[in-house]
Coordinates of C-alpha atoms in Angstrom, one line a residue:
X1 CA 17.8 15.3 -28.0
X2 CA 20.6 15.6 -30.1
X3 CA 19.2 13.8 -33.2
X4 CA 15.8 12.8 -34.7
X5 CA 16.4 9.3 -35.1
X6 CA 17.3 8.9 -31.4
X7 CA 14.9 7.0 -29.1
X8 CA 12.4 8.9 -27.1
X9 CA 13.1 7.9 -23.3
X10 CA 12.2 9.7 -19.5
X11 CA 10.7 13.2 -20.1
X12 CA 11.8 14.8 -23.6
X13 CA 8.8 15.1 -26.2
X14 CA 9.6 12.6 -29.1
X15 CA 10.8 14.0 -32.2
X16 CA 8.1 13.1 -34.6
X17 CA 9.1 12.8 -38.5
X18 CA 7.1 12.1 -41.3
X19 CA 6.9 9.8 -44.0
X20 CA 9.6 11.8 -45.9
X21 CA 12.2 11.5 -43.3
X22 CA 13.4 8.4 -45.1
X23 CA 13.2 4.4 -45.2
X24 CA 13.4 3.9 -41.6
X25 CA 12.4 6.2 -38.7
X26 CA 11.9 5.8 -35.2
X27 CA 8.5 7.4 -33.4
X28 CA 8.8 6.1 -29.0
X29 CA 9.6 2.4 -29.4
X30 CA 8.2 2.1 -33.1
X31 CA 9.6 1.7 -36.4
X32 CA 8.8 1.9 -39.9
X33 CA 8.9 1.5 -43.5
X34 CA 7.0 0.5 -46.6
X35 CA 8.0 -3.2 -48.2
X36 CA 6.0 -4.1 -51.4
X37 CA 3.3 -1.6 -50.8
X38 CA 3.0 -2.9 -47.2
X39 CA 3.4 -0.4 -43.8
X40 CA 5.7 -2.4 -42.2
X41 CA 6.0 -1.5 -38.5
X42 CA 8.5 -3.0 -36.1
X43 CA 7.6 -2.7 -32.2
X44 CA 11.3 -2.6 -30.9
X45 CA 10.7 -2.3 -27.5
X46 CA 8.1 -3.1 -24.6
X47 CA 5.7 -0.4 -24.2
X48 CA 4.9 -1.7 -20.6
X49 CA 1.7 -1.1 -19.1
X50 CA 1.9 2.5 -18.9
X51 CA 3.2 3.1 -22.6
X52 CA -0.1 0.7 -24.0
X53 CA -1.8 3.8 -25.2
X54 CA 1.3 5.6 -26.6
X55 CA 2.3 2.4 -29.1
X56 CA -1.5 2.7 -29.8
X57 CA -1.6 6.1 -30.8
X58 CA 2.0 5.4 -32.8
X59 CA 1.3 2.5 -34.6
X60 CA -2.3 3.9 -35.5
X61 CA -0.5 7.3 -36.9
X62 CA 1.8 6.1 -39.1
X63 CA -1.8 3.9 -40.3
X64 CA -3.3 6.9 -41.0
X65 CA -0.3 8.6 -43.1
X66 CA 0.0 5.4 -45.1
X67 CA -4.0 4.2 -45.3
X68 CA -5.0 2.4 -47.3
X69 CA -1.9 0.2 -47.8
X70 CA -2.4 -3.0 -45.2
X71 CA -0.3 -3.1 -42.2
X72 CA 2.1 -5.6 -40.3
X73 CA 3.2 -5.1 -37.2
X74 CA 6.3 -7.3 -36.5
X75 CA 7.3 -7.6 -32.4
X76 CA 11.1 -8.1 -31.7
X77 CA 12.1 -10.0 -29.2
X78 CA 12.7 -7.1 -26.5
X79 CA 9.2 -6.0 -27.2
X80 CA 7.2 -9.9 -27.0
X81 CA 5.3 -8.9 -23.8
X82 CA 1.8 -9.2 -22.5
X83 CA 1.7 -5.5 -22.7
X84 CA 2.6 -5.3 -26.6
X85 CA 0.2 -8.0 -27.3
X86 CA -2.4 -5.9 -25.7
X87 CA -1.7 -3.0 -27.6
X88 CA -1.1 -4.4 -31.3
X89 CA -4.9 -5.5 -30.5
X90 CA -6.1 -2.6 -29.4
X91 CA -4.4 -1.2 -32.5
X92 CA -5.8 -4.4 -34.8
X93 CA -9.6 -2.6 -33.8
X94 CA -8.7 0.7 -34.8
X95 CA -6.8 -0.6 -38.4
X96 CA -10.5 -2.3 -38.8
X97 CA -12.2 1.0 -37.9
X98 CA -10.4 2.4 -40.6
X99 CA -10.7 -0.3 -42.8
X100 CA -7.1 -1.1 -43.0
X101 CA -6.1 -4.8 -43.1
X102 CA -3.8 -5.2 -40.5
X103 CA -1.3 -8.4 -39.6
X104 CA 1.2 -9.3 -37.1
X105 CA 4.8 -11.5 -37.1
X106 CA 6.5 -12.4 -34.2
X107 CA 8.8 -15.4 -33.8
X108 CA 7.8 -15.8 -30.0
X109 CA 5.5 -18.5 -29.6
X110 CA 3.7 -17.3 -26.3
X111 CA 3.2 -14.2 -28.0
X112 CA 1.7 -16.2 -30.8
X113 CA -0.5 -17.7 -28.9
X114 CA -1.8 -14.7 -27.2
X115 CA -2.5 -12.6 -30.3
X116 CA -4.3 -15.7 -31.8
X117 CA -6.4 -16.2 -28.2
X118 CA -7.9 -13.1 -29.0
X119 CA -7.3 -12.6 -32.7
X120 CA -11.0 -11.6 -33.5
X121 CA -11.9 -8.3 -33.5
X122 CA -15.7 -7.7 -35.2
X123 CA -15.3 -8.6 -38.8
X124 CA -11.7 -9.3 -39.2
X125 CA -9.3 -11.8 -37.5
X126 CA -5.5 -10.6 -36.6
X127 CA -3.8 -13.1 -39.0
X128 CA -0.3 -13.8 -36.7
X129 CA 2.8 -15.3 -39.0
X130 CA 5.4 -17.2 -37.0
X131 CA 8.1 -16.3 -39.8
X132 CA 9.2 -13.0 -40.0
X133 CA 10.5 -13.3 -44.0
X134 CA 7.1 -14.8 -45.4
X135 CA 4.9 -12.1 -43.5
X136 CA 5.1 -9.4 -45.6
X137 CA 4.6 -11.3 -48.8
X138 CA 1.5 -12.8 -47.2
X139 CA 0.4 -8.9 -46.3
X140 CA 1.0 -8.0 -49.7
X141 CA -1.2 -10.6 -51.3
X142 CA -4.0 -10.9 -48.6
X143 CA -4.8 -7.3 -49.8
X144 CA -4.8 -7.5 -53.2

Protein backbone atom coordinates (compact mmCIF):
# COMPACT_ATOMS: atom_id res chain seq x y z
CA UNK A 1 0.00 0.00 0.00
CA UNK A 2 1.56 2.94 -1.25
CA UNK A 3 -0.29 5.47 0.87
CA UNK A 4 -2.25 5.66 4.19
CA UNK A 5 -5.22 7.22 2.91
CA UNK A 6 -5.68 4.45 0.36
CA UNK A 7 -8.60 1.97 0.73
CA UNK A 8 -7.97 -1.30 2.37
CA UNK A 9 -9.04 -4.12 -0.23
CA UNK A 10 -8.13 -8.23 -0.77
CA UNK A 11 -5.32 -9.28 1.69
CA UNK A 12 -3.14 -6.17 2.84
CA UNK A 13 -3.57 -5.19 6.65
CA UNK A 14 -5.30 -1.71 6.70
CA UNK A 15 -3.30 1.12 7.52
CA UNK A 16 -4.87 2.39 10.69
CA UNK A 17 -4.25 6.30 11.58
CA UNK A 18 -5.35 8.11 14.42
CA UNK A 19 -7.30 10.94 15.26
CA UNK A 20 -4.28 13.25 14.37
CA UNK A 21 -3.86 12.06 10.89
CA UNK A 22 -6.14 14.90 9.93
CA UNK A 23 -9.88 16.05 9.03
CA UNK A 24 -10.63 13.04 7.03
CA UNK A 25 -9.21 9.56 7.16
CA UNK A 26 -10.18 6.40 5.81
CA UNK A 27 -10.06 2.93 8.24
CA UNK A 28 -11.68 -0.39 5.57
CA UNK A 29 -14.75 1.27 4.05
CA UNK A 30 -15.09 3.95 6.85
CA UNK A 31 -14.61 7.56 7.15
CA UNK A 32 -14.36 10.23 9.57
CA UNK A 33 -14.30 13.54 11.08
CA UNK A 34 -15.58 15.67 13.86
CA UNK A 35 -18.49 18.50 12.77
CA UNK A 36 -19.65 20.70 15.71
CA UNK A 37 -18.40 18.48 18.35
CA UNK A 38 -20.17 15.54 16.58
CA UNK A 39 -18.06 12.02 15.27
CA UNK A 40 -19.19 12.13 12.04
CA UNK A 41 -18.70 8.79 10.25
CA UNK A 42 -19.41 8.11 6.68
CA UNK A 43 -19.85 4.23 5.67
CA UNK A 44 -18.62 4.55 1.97
CA UNK A 45 -18.92 1.33 0.91
CA UNK A 46 -20.85 -2.15 1.49
CA UNK A 47 -19.32 -4.14 4.12
CA UNK A 48 -21.22 -7.29 2.74
CA UNK A 49 -21.99 -10.10 4.81
CA UNK A 50 -18.51 -11.06 5.55
CA UNK A 51 -17.12 -7.47 6.35
CA UNK A 52 -20.44 -6.95 9.16
CA UNK A 53 -18.02 -7.49 12.00
CA UNK A 54 -15.12 -5.43 10.51
CA UNK A 55 -17.39 -2.00 10.02
CA UNK A 56 -18.40 -3.03 13.60
CA UNK A 57 -15.20 -3.08 15.09
CA UNK A 58 -14.34 0.34 12.85
CA UNK A 59 -17.05 2.32 13.50
CA UNK A 60 -16.97 1.33 17.34
CA UNK A 61 -13.04 2.39 17.37
CA UNK A 62 -13.09 5.59 16.17
CA UNK A 63 -16.29 5.78 19.15
CA UNK A 64 -14.04 4.95 21.59
CA UNK A 65 -11.16 7.59 20.54
CA UNK A 66 -13.71 10.31 20.33
CA UNK A 67 -16.31 9.12 23.45
CA UNK A 68 -18.12 10.96 24.78
CA UNK A 69 -18.94 13.20 21.74
CA UNK A 70 -22.41 11.55 20.10
CA UNK A 71 -21.98 9.80 16.84
CA UNK A 72 -23.68 9.83 13.34
CA UNK A 73 -23.15 7.38 11.01
CA UNK A 74 -24.15 8.65 7.57
CA UNK A 75 -24.50 5.55 4.65
CA UNK A 76 -23.63 6.66 1.01
CA UNK A 77 -25.36 5.41 -1.55
CA UNK A 78 -22.71 2.51 -2.54
CA UNK A 79 -22.91 1.38 1.01
CA UNK A 80 -27.28 1.40 1.58
CA UNK A 81 -27.33 -2.46 1.96
CA UNK A 82 -29.04 -4.90 4.15
CA UNK A 83 -25.68 -5.76 5.36
CA UNK A 84 -24.75 -2.07 6.47
CA UNK A 85 -28.02 -1.73 8.05
CA UNK A 86 -27.12 -4.73 10.05
CA UNK A 87 -24.03 -3.53 11.13
CA UNK A 88 -24.72 0.26 12.07
CA UNK A 89 -27.24 -1.62 14.60
CA UNK A 90 -25.09 -3.88 15.84
CA UNK A 91 -22.83 -0.78 16.22
CA UNK A 92 -25.99 1.48 17.69
CA UNK A 93 -25.83 -1.42 20.84
CA UNK A 94 -22.30 -1.02 21.47
CA UNK A 95 -22.44 3.18 21.18
CA UNK A 96 -25.31 2.51 24.07
CA UNK A 97 -23.00 0.14 25.96
CA UNK A 98 -20.76 2.84 26.08
CA UNK A 99 -23.11 5.42 26.65
CA UNK A 100 -22.59 7.25 23.55
CA UNK A 101 -25.61 8.65 21.70
CA UNK A 102 -25.43 7.50 18.41
CA UNK A 103 -27.60 8.52 15.08
CA UNK A 104 -27.77 7.58 11.53
CA UNK A 105 -28.49 9.66 7.91
CA UNK A 106 -29.06 8.02 4.85
CA UNK A 107 -31.07 9.42 1.93
CA UNK A 108 -32.14 5.82 0.90
CA UNK A 109 -35.53 5.18 1.93
CA UNK A 110 -35.48 1.30 2.10
CA UNK A 111 -32.57 1.68 4.24
CA UNK A 112 -34.63 4.11 6.28
CA UNK A 113 -37.05 1.89 6.82
CA UNK A 114 -34.89 -0.86 7.88
CA UNK A 115 -32.96 0.97 10.53
CA UNK A 116 -36.25 2.44 11.88
CA UNK A 117 -37.92 -1.43 11.84
CA UNK A 118 -35.45 -2.24 14.33
CA UNK A 119 -34.36 1.13 15.62
CA UNK A 120 -34.73 0.04 19.41
CA UNK A 121 -32.03 -1.12 21.13
CA UNK A 122 -32.59 -1.34 25.25
CA UNK A 123 -32.92 2.16 26.35
CA UNK A 124 -32.25 4.17 23.30
CA UNK A 125 -33.84 4.27 19.84
CA UNK A 126 -31.45 4.77 16.57
CA UNK A 127 -32.90 8.26 15.60
CA UNK A 128 -32.56 7.83 11.42
CA UNK A 129 -32.53 11.52 9.48
CA UNK A 130 -33.57 11.35 5.81
CA UNK A 131 -31.45 14.60 5.12
CA UNK A 132 -28.02 14.42 5.19
CA UNK A 133 -27.37 18.45 5.89
CA UNK A 134 -29.83 18.75 8.98
CA UNK A 135 -28.34 15.47 10.75
CA UNK A 136 -25.54 16.64 12.20
CA UNK A 137 -27.14 19.74 13.66
CA UNK A 138 -29.87 17.48 15.08
CA UNK A 139 -26.73 15.18 16.68
CA UNK A 140 -25.31 18.22 18.04
CA UNK A 141 -28.29 19.37 19.85
CA UNK A 142 -29.93 16.01 20.89
CA UNK A 143 -26.75 15.76 23.06
CA UNK A 144 -26.60 18.80 24.70
Amino acid sequence: MSAPHEKWRGREEPVHQGPSAGPETEVVMLSHRLDRGVLVLTVQEDPGIGGRAELVAGITAFVRVYRPAPVLVIIDDRAATPATVSAVLRAHRQCEELGVPMSAATRDAAVRRLLEANAVSGRSRLVVHPHLDSAVSAADEAAA
